[in-house]
Short mmCIF file of C-alpha atoms in Angstrom, two decimals:
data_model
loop_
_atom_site.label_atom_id
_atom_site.label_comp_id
_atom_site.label_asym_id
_atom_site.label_seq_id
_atom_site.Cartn_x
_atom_site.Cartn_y
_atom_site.Cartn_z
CA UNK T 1 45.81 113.33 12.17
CA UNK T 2 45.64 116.37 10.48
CA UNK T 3 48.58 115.77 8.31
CA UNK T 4 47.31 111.87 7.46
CA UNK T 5 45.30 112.79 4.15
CA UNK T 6 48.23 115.38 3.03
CA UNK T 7 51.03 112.05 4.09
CA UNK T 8 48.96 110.08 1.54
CA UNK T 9 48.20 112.73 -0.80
CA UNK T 10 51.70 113.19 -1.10
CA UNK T 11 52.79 109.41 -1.28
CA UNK T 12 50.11 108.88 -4.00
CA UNK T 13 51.27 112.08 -6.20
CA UNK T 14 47.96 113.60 -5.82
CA UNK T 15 48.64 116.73 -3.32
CA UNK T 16 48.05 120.36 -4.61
CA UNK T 17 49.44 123.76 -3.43
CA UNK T 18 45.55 123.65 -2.62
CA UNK T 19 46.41 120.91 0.22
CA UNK T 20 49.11 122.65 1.31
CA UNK T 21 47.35 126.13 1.46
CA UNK T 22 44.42 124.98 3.01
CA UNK T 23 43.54 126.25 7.00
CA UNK T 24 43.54 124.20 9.69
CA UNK T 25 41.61 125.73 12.25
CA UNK T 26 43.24 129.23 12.25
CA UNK T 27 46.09 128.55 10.89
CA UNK T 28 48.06 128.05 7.40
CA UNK T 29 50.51 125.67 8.38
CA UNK T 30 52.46 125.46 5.15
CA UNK T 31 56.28 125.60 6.39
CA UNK T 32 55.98 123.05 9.32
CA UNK T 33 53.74 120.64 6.70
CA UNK T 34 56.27 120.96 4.32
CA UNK T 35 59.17 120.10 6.71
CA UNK T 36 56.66 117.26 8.01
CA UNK T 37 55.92 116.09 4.59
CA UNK T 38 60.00 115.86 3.54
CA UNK T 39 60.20 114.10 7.29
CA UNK T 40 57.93 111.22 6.37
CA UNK T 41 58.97 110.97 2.55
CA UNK T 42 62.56 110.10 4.35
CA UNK T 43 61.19 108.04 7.07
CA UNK T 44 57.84 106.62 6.13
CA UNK T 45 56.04 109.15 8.56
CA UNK T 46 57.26 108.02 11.90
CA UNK T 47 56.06 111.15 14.21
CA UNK T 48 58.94 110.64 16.72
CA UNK T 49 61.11 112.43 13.67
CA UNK T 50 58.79 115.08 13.86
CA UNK T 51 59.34 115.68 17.77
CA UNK T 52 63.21 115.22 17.17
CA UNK T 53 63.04 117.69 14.57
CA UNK T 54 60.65 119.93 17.06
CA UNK T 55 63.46 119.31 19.44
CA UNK T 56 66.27 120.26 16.57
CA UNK T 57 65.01 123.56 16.37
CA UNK T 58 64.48 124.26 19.85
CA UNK T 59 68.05 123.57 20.29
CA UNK T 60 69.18 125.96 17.62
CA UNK T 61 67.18 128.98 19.65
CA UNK T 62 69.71 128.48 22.66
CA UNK T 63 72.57 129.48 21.19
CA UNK T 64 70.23 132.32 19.43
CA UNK T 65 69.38 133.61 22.50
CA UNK T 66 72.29 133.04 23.90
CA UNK T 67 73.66 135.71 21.16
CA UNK T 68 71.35 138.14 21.98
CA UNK T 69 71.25 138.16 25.83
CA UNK T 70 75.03 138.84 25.38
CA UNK T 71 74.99 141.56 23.17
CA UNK T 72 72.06 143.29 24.95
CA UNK T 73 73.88 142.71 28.53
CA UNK T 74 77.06 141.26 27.92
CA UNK T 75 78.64 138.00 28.70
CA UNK T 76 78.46 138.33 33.06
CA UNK T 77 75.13 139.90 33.28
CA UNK T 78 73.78 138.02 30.48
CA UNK T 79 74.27 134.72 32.47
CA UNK T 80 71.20 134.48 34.73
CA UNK T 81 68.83 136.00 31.64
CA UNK T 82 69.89 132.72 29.63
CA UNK T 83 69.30 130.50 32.31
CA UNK T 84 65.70 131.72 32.98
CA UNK T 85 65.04 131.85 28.75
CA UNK T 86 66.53 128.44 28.60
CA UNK T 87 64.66 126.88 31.63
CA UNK T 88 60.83 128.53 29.97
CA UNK T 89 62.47 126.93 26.26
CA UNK T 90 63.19 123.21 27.73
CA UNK T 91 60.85 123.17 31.26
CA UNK T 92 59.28 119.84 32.04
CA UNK T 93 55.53 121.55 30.82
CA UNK T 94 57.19 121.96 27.34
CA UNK T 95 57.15 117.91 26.92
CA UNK T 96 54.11 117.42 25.47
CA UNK T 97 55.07 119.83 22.63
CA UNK T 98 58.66 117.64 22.15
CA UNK T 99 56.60 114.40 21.66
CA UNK T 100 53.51 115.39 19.43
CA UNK T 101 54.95 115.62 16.11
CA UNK T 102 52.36 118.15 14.86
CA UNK T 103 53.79 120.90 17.84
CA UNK T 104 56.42 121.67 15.53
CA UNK T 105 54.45 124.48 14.13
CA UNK T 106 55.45 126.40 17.61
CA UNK T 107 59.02 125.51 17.11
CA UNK T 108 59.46 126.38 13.41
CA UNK T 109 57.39 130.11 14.50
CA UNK T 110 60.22 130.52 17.41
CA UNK T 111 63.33 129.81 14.86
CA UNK T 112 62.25 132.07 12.81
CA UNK T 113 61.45 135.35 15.03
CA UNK T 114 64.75 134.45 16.96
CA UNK T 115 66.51 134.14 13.04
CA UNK T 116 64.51 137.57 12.31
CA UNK T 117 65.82 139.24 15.02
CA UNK T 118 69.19 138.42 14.72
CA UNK T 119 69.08 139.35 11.45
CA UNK T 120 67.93 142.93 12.10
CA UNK T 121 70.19 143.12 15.31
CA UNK T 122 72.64 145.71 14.84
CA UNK T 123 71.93 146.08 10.61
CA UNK T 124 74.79 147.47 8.84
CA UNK T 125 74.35 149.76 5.48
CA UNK T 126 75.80 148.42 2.56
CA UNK T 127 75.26 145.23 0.31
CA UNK T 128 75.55 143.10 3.91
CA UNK T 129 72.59 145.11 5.27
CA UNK T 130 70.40 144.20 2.34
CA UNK T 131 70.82 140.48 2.72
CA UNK T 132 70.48 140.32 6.61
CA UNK T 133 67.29 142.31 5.48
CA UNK T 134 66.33 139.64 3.11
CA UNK T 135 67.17 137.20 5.73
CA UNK T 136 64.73 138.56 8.31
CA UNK T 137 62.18 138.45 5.30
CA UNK T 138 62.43 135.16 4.48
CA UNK T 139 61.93 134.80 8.38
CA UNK T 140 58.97 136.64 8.76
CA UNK T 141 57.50 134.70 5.88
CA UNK T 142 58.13 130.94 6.86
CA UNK T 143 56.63 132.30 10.14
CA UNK T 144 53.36 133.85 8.80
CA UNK T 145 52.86 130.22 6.93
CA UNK T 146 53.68 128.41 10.40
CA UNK T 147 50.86 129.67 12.44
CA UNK T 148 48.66 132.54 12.61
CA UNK T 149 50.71 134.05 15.81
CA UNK T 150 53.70 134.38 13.46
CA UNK T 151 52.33 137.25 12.03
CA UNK T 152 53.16 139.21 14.78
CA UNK T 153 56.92 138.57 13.48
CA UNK T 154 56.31 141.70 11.48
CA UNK T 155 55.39 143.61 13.85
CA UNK T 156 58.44 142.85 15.59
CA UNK T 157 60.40 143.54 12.68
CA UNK T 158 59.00 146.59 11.94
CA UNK T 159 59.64 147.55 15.20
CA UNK T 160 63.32 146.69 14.71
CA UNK T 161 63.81 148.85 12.08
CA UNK T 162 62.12 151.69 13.41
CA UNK T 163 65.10 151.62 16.00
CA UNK T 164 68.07 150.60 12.98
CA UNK T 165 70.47 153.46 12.58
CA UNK T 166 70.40 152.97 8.73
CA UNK T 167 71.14 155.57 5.70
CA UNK T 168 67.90 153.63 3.97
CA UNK T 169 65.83 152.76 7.26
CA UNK T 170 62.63 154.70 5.75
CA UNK T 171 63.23 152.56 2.38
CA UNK T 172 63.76 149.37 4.49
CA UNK T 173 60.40 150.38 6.49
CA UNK T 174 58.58 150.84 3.11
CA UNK T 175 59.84 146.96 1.87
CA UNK T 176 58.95 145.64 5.03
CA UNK T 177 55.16 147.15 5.03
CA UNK T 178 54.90 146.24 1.33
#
């Protein structure tokens, strides 16, 4: 219900960044409330979008993990890692998340750390390395406005780079504090 007033804010023309911005309970929710928003401007606000779309993204972090299990321990070893990730992703407990529409706060946060660190995975220099870099940015931004455990993307990231084998990795670091 917390999205209701900001559903009919919206449908009336009346909602401010101030709407958007504002906390709910710990959290600034302002990437999944946008998504949520566009969902019921195309659908009239029928939550069960909302869980598909919860259930979108937590199909696109398979195949992200599926990336990185491999390239930490290759395609044969990497088999049993997926399976446990996978089964913790899409277990039975997770179903209350996939049918609340407003759990797709947790989702958008896990896109976006698993988009972060793919980005920052294996960073080349050059003009490629800059816009993976950007990438992981953007990341660690839609997570911070998901919930208030998405700041701990940057940590993450900022662990990342501490490890890149970069030309610019204390330039990179700097950006990243700033």
């Amino acid at each position: 219900w917390v999205w209701s007033p900001l559903v009919v804010a919206a449908h009336t023309g009346t909602l401010t960044w101030g709407d958007l911005w504002a906390q709910q309970n710990s959290h600034r929710t302002v990437v999944p409330t946008l998504i949520a928003l566009g969902l019921a401007a195309l659908d009239g606000w029928d939550t069960r979008i909302e869980g598909l779309a919860s259930v979108v993204l937590a199909a696109l972090v398979a195949p992200a993990l599926l990336v990185l299990i491999v390239r930490r321990f290759g395609s044969e070893r990497g088999r049993w890692p997926f399976w446990i990730a996978s089964l913790l992703v899409y277990s039975l407990v997770q179903s209350e998340n996939f049918i609340w529409g407003f759990q797709l706060s947790w989702f958008v946060v896990d896109a976006c750390v698993l988009g972060l660190v793919l980005a920052l995975t294996g960073l080349p220099d050059g003009a490629r390395g800059y816009a993976r870099f950007a990438a992981a940015l953007l990341c660690a931004v839609a997570a911070s406005l998901s919930m208030i455990f998405g700041f701990a993307a940057w940590i993450v990231g900022f662990v990342m780079l501490l490890q890149a084998r970069v030309r610019r990795r204390a330039v990179l670091l700097v950006l990243w504090t700033a």
